[in-house]
PDB file of C-alpha atoms in Angstrom:
ATOM      1  CA  ARG A   1      -7.432  17.254 -21.379  1.00  0.00           C
ATOM      2  CA  GLY A   2      -8.159  20.334 -19.329  1.00  0.00           C
ATOM      3  CA  ARG A   3      -8.979  18.383 -16.185  1.00  0.00           C
ATOM      4  CA  PRO A   4      -7.512  19.798 -12.997  1.00  0.00           C
ATOM      5  CA  ASN A   5      -5.171  17.553 -11.068  1.00  0.00           C
ATOM      6  CA  GLN A   6      -7.334  15.780  -8.557  1.00  0.00           C
ATOM      7  CA  PRO A   7      -5.753  13.580  -5.937  1.00  0.00           C
ATOM      8  CA  ARG A   8      -6.503   9.957  -6.645  1.00  0.00           C
ATOM      9  CA  ALA A   9      -7.685   7.845  -3.786  1.00  0.00           C
ATOM     10  CA  ALA A  10      -6.240   4.403  -3.295  1.00  0.00           C
ATOM     11  CA  THR A  11      -8.428   1.720  -4.787  1.00  0.00           C
ATOM     12  CA  PRO A  12      -9.460  -0.725  -2.098  1.00  0.00           C
ATOM     13  CA  SER A  13      -8.384  -4.288  -2.625  1.00  0.00           C
ATOM     14  CA  PRO A  14     -11.088  -6.677  -3.825  1.00  0.00           C
ATOM     15  CA  PHE A  15      -9.987  -8.886  -0.923  1.00  0.00           C
ATOM     16  CA  ALA A  16     -10.753  -6.185   1.653  1.00  0.00           C
ATOM     17  CA  LYS A  17     -14.374  -7.376   1.956  1.00  0.00           C
ATOM     18  CA  LEU A  18     -13.397 -11.018   2.419  1.00  0.00           C
ATOM     19  CA  ASP A  19     -12.653 -12.548   5.775  1.00  0.00           C
ATOM     20  CA  HIS A  20      -9.458 -13.976   4.308  1.00  0.00           C
ATOM     21  CA  ASP A  21      -6.766 -12.964   1.829  1.00  0.00           C
ATOM     22  CA  PRO A  22      -6.159 -15.579  -0.898  1.00  0.00           C
ATOM     23  CA  LEU A  23      -2.752 -14.176  -1.859  1.00  0.00           C
ATOM     24  CA  GLU A  24      -1.447 -14.220   1.707  1.00  0.00           C
ATOM     25  CA  GLU A  25      -2.897 -17.655   2.343  1.00  0.00           C
ATOM     26  CA  HIS A  26      -1.365 -19.063  -0.835  1.00  0.00           C
ATOM     27  CA  CYS A  27       2.018 -17.672   0.165  1.00  0.00           C
ATOM     28  CA  LEU A  28       1.803 -19.143   3.665  1.00  0.00           C
ATOM     29  CA  ALA A  29       0.547 -22.484   2.341  1.00  0.00           C
ATOM     30  CA  LEU A  30       3.556 -22.705   0.013  1.00  0.00           C
ATOM     31  CA  LEU A  31       5.845 -21.740   2.872  1.00  0.00           C
ATOM     32  CA  LEU A  32       4.388 -24.145   5.428  1.00  0.00           C
ATOM     33  CA  GLN A  33       4.026 -27.122   3.103  1.00  0.00           C
ATOM     34  CA  ASP A  34       7.640 -26.980   1.885  1.00  0.00           C
ATOM     35  CA  ALA A  35      10.310 -27.903   4.429  1.00  0.00           C
ATOM     36  CA  ALA A  36      13.011 -26.184   2.327  1.00  0.00           C
ATOM     37  CA  SER A  37      11.284 -22.794   2.371  1.00  0.00           C
ATOM     38  CA  TYR A  38      13.415 -20.977   4.944  1.00  0.00           C
ATOM     39  CA  GLU A  39      16.046 -19.841   2.446  1.00  0.00           C
ATOM     40  CA  ALA A  40      13.425 -18.786  -0.087  1.00  0.00           C
ATOM     41  CA  ALA A  41      11.549 -16.766   2.556  1.00  0.00           C
ATOM     42  CA  LYS A  42      14.343 -14.257   3.185  1.00  0.00           C
ATOM     43  CA  GLU A  43      12.593 -11.627   1.036  1.00  0.00           C
ATOM     44  CA  LEU A  44       9.261 -12.085   2.811  1.00  0.00           C
ATOM     45  CA  ARG A  45       8.543  -9.524   5.534  1.00  0.00           C
ATOM     46  CA  PRO A  46       5.831  -9.473   8.196  1.00  0.00           C
ATOM     47  CA  GLU A  47       4.518  -6.105   6.990  1.00  0.00           C
ATOM     48  CA  TYR A  48       3.495  -7.687   3.679  1.00  0.00           C
ATOM     49  CA  PHE A  49       0.660  -9.431   5.510  1.00  0.00           C
ATOM     50  CA  ARG A  50      -2.492  -7.372   6.048  1.00  0.00           C
ATOM     51  CA  ARG A  51      -4.401  -9.976   8.007  1.00  0.00           C
ATOM     52  CA  LEU A  52      -3.197 -10.197  11.584  1.00  0.00           C
ATOM     53  CA  GLU A  53      -3.581 -13.968  11.851  1.00  0.00           C
ATOM     54  CA  ASN A  54      -1.429 -14.478   8.743  1.00  0.00           C
ATOM     55  CA  ARG A  55       1.203 -12.051  10.029  1.00  0.00           C
ATOM     56  CA  GLU A  56       1.292 -13.758  13.415  1.00  0.00           C
ATOM     57  CA  ILE A  57       1.654 -17.230  11.883  1.00  0.00           C
ATOM     58  CA  PHE A  58       4.511 -15.932   9.736  1.00  0.00           C
ATOM     59  CA  ASN A  59       6.186 -14.270  12.742  1.00  0.00           C
ATOM     60  CA  GLN A  60       5.918 -17.451  14.788  1.00  0.00           C
ATOM     61  CA  TRP A  61       7.225 -19.519  11.850  1.00  0.00           C
ATOM     62  CA  LEU A  62      10.235 -17.175  11.671  1.00  0.00           C
ATOM     63  CA  ARG A  63      10.871 -17.535  15.411  1.00  0.00           C
ATOM     64  CA  VAL A  64      10.749 -21.320  15.160  1.00  0.00           C
ATOM     65  CA  CYS A  65      13.166 -21.322  12.213  1.00  0.00           C
ATOM     66  CA  GLN A  66      15.582 -18.947  13.928  1.00  0.00           C
ATOM     67  CA  THR A  67      15.755 -20.806  17.243  1.00  0.00           C
ATOM     68  CA  GLY A  68      17.738 -23.624  15.674  1.00  0.00           C
ATOM     69  CA  GLU A  69      15.719 -26.288  17.475  1.00  0.00           C
ATOM     70  CA  GLU A  70      15.922 -29.766  16.042  1.00  0.00           C
ATOM     71  CA  GLY A  71      12.951 -30.911  14.025  1.00  0.00           C
ATOM     72  CA  PRO A  72      10.822 -29.824  11.104  1.00  0.00           C
ATOM     73  CA  PRO A  73       9.702 -26.166  11.391  1.00  0.00           C
ATOM     74  CA  LEU A  74       6.041 -27.090  10.905  1.00  0.00           C
ATOM     75  CA  THR A  75       6.116 -29.600  13.775  1.00  0.00           C
ATOM     76  CA  LEU A  76       7.788 -27.048  16.046  1.00  0.00           C
ATOM     77  CA  LEU A  77       5.320 -24.377  14.958  1.00  0.00           C
ATOM     78  CA  ARG A  78       2.365 -26.619  15.746  1.00  0.00           C
ATOM     79  CA  ALA A  79       3.790 -27.251  19.212  1.00  0.00           C
ATOM     80  CA  ASN A  80       4.298 -23.533  19.925  1.00  0.00           C
ATOM     81  CA  ILE A  81       1.316 -21.902  18.187  1.00  0.00           C
ATOM     82  CA  ASP A  82      -1.389 -20.128  20.156  1.00  0.00           C
ATOM     83  CA  ALA A  83      -4.618 -22.081  20.422  1.00  0.00           C
ATOM     84  CA  GLU A  84      -6.439 -19.227  18.680  1.00  0.00           C
ATOM     85  CA  LEU A  85      -4.250 -19.616  15.580  1.00  0.00           C
ATOM     86  CA  ALA A  86      -4.024 -23.409  15.497  1.00  0.00           C
ATOM     87  CA  GLU A  87      -7.164 -23.837  13.390  1.00  0.00           C
ATOM     88  CA  HIS A  88      -6.016 -21.231  10.853  1.00  0.00           C
ATOM     89  CA  LEU A  89      -2.579 -22.847  10.715  1.00  0.00           C
ATOM     90  CA  GLU A  90      -4.128 -26.228   9.980  1.00  0.00           C
ATOM     91  CA  SER A  91      -6.292 -24.752   7.214  1.00  0.00           C
ATOM     92  CA  LEU A  92      -3.128 -23.361   5.600  1.00  0.00           C
ATOM     93  CA  VAL A  93      -1.293 -26.671   5.929  1.00  0.00           C
ATOM     94  CA  GLN A  94      -4.267 -28.529   4.419  1.00  0.00           C
ATOM     95  CA  LYS A  95      -4.775 -26.010   1.605  1.00  0.00           C
ATOM     96  CA  ALA A  96      -4.717 -27.757  -1.754  1.00  0.00           C
ATOM     97  CA  LEU A  97      -1.856 -26.586  -3.941  1.00  0.00           C
ATOM     98  CA  PRO A  98      -1.204 -27.483  -7.544  1.00  0.00           C
ATOM     99  CA  PRO A  99       1.264 -30.341  -7.969  1.00  0.00           C
ATOM    100  CA  LEU A 100       4.608 -28.705  -8.731  1.00  0.00           C
ATOM    101  CA  SER A 101       8.199 -29.812  -8.878  1.00  0.00           C
ATOM    102  CA  GLN A 102      10.500 -28.357  -6.196  1.00  0.00           C
ATOM    103  CA  GLN A 103      11.938 -25.892  -8.723  1.00  0.00           C
ATOM    104  CA  ARG A 104       8.510 -24.742  -9.893  1.00  0.00           C
ATOM    105  CA  ARG A 105       7.307 -24.443  -6.316  1.00  0.00           C
ATOM    106  CA  GLN A 106      10.251 -22.151  -5.506  1.00  0.00           C
ATOM    107  CA  VAL A 107       9.471 -19.988  -8.559  1.00  0.00           C
ATOM    108  CA  ALA A 108       5.800 -19.827  -7.539  1.00  0.00           C
ATOM    109  CA  PHE A 109       6.778 -18.887  -3.993  1.00  0.00           C
ATOM    110  CA  ARG A 110       9.139 -16.105  -5.149  1.00  0.00           C
ATOM    111  CA  ASP A 111       6.442 -14.765  -7.459  1.00  0.00           C
ATOM    112  CA  THR A 112       3.891 -14.745  -4.629  1.00  0.00           C
ATOM    113  CA  VAL A 113       6.318 -12.929  -2.321  1.00  0.00           C
ATOM    114  CA  SER A 114       6.969 -10.411  -5.087  1.00  0.00           C
ATOM    115  CA  ARG A 115       3.236  -9.827  -5.518  1.00  0.00           C
ATOM    116  CA  LEU A 116       2.811  -9.294  -1.768  1.00  0.00           C
ATOM    117  CA  GLU A 117       5.724  -6.852  -1.774  1.00  0.00           C
ATOM    118  CA  GLU A 118       4.295  -4.984  -4.757  1.00  0.00           C
ATOM    119  CA  ARG A 119       0.928  -4.665  -3.016  1.00  0.00           C
ATOM    120  CA  HIS A 120       2.622  -3.396   0.152  1.00  0.00           C
ATOM    121  CA  LEU A 121       4.676  -0.848  -1.797  1.00  0.00           C
ATOM    122  CA  ARG A 122       1.578   0.414  -3.612  1.00  0.00           C
ATOM    123  CA  GLU A 123      -0.077   0.972  -0.239  1.00  0.00           C
ATOM    124  CA  LEU A 124       2.980   2.922   0.918  1.00  0.00           C
ATOM    125  CA  LYS A 125       2.836   5.066  -2.210  1.00  0.00           C
ATOM    126  CA  ALA A 126      -0.875   5.756  -1.639  1.00  0.00           C
ATOM    127  CA  GLU A 127      -0.113   6.843   1.945  1.00  0.00           C
ATOM    128  CA  GLU A 128       2.735   8.975   0.632  1.00  0.00           C
ATOM    129  CA  GLU A 129       0.414  10.639  -1.879  1.00  0.00           C
ATOM    130  CA  ILE A 130      -2.058  11.497   0.865  1.00  0.00           C
ATOM    131  CA  LYS A 131       0.748  12.834   3.045  1.00  0.00           C
ATOM    132  CA  PHE A 132       2.118  15.066   0.285  1.00  0.00           C
ATOM    133  CA  ALA A 133      -1.350  16.234  -0.749  1.00  0.00           C
ATOM    134  CA  SER A 134      -1.943  17.571   2.751  1.00  0.00           C
ATOM    135  CA  ALA A 135       1.577  19.004   3.102  1.00  0.00           C
ATOM    136  CA  PRO A 136       2.430  22.650   2.424  1.00  0.00           C
ATOM    137  CA  THR A 137       3.078  23.535  -1.210  1.00  0.00           C
ATOM    138  CA  GLU A 138       6.677  24.607  -0.668  1.00  0.00           C
ATOM    139  CA  PRO A 139       9.290  21.961  -1.466  1.00  0.00           C
ATOM    140  CA  PRO A 140      10.973  20.251   1.459  1.00  0.00           C
ATOM    141  CA  GLU A 141      14.449  21.378   2.422  1.00  0.00           C
ATOM    142  CA  GLU A 142      15.769  17.826   2.717  1.00  0.00           C
ATOM    143  CA  PRO A 143      15.070  14.855   0.470  1.00  0.00           C
ATOM    144  CA  HIS A 144      12.520  12.384   1.711  1.00  0.00           C
ATOM    145  CA  LEU A 145      14.697   9.330   2.188  1.00  0.00           C
ATOM    146  CA  GLU A 146      11.689   7.091   2.844  1.00  0.00           C
ATOM    147  CA  VAL A 147      10.204   8.101  -0.514  1.00  0.00           C
ATOM    148  CA  LEU A 148      13.450   7.352  -2.297  1.00  0.00           C
ATOM    149  CA  GLU A 149      13.727   3.962  -0.569  1.00  0.00           C
ATOM    150  CA  VAL A 150      10.159   2.980  -1.526  1.00  0.00           C
ATOM    151  CA  ASN A 151      10.838   4.033  -5.128  1.00  0.00           C
ATOM    152  CA  ARG A 152      14.036   1.961  -5.172  1.00  0.00           C
ATOM    153  CA  ARG A 153      12.173  -1.067  -3.834  1.00  0.00           C
ATOM    154  CA  ILE A 154       9.415  -0.663  -6.428  1.00  0.00           C
ATOM    155  CA  LYS A 155      12.002  -0.542  -9.209  1.00  0.00           C
ATOM    156  CA  ARG A 156      13.795  -3.618  -7.858  1.00  0.00           C
ATOM    157  CA  ASN A 157      10.492  -5.485  -7.511  1.00  0.00           C
ATOM    158  CA  GLN A 158       9.505  -4.698 -11.100  1.00  0.00           C
ATOM    159  CA  GLU A 159      12.917  -5.748 -12.394  1.00  0.00           C
ATOM    160  CA  THR A 160      12.753  -8.996 -10.436  1.00  0.00           C
ATOM    161  CA  ARG A 161       9.231  -9.799 -11.591  1.00  0.00           C
ATOM    162  CA  GLY A 162      10.223  -9.001 -15.161  1.00  0.00           C
ATOM    163  CA  SER A 163      13.129 -11.417 -14.939  1.00  0.00           C
ATOM    164  CA  VAL A 164      10.993 -14.254 -13.510  1.00  0.00           C
ATOM    165  CA  ALA A 165       8.515 -14.244 -16.405  1.00  0.00           C
ATOM    166  CA  PRO A 166      11.110 -15.116 -19.085  1.00  0.00           C
ATOM    167  CA  GLN A 167      12.521 -17.868 -16.850  1.00  0.00           C
ATOM    168  CA  VAL A 168       9.067 -19.356 -16.451  1.00  0.00           C
ATOM    169  CA  SER A 169       8.298 -19.306 -20.175  1.00  0.00           C
ATOM    170  CA  GLN A 170      11.769 -20.633 -21.148  1.00  0.00           C
ATOM    171  CA  ARG A 171      11.544 -23.561 -18.751  1.00  0.00           C
ATOM    172  CA  GLY A 172       7.944 -24.296 -19.560  1.00  0.00           C
ATOM    173  CA  LEU A 173       6.917 -23.667 -16.001  1.00  0.00           C
TER     174      LEU A 173
END
């Protein structure tokens, strides 16, 4: 009870030691293997990806989808991808996914995006904690708008994830 307040260090991800990130790869596999994913991917942001190759594949996928070229996004992506990323792209496209209906796949994709966002926001909060721990002890004169925005996004993420769970259990997903 009488412990002094010690700053907590961010706990490293168990995936940090791996040469891949299963959560990111699952998200990209769902995205790449479903031709109707563009609309569902609006909440997904490049900064949610820690691994550079995953972020670059996502960025290139976005570019292909936004150009308005005719043809399936995956085919266009394959034609425009850097040779260095082609092998990783193919491993994501070939990744085995559980058989799901289109509706269940969309729910799984939204949940994965939400988990990536939550992880990203936790990292931002850990950086914020370090920043404030090293800052002077006097309160700031102006509110930290970035802090308030991160807090708002965390709240929205938790509310969204809380609303997905009942939908999944009600539908038997």
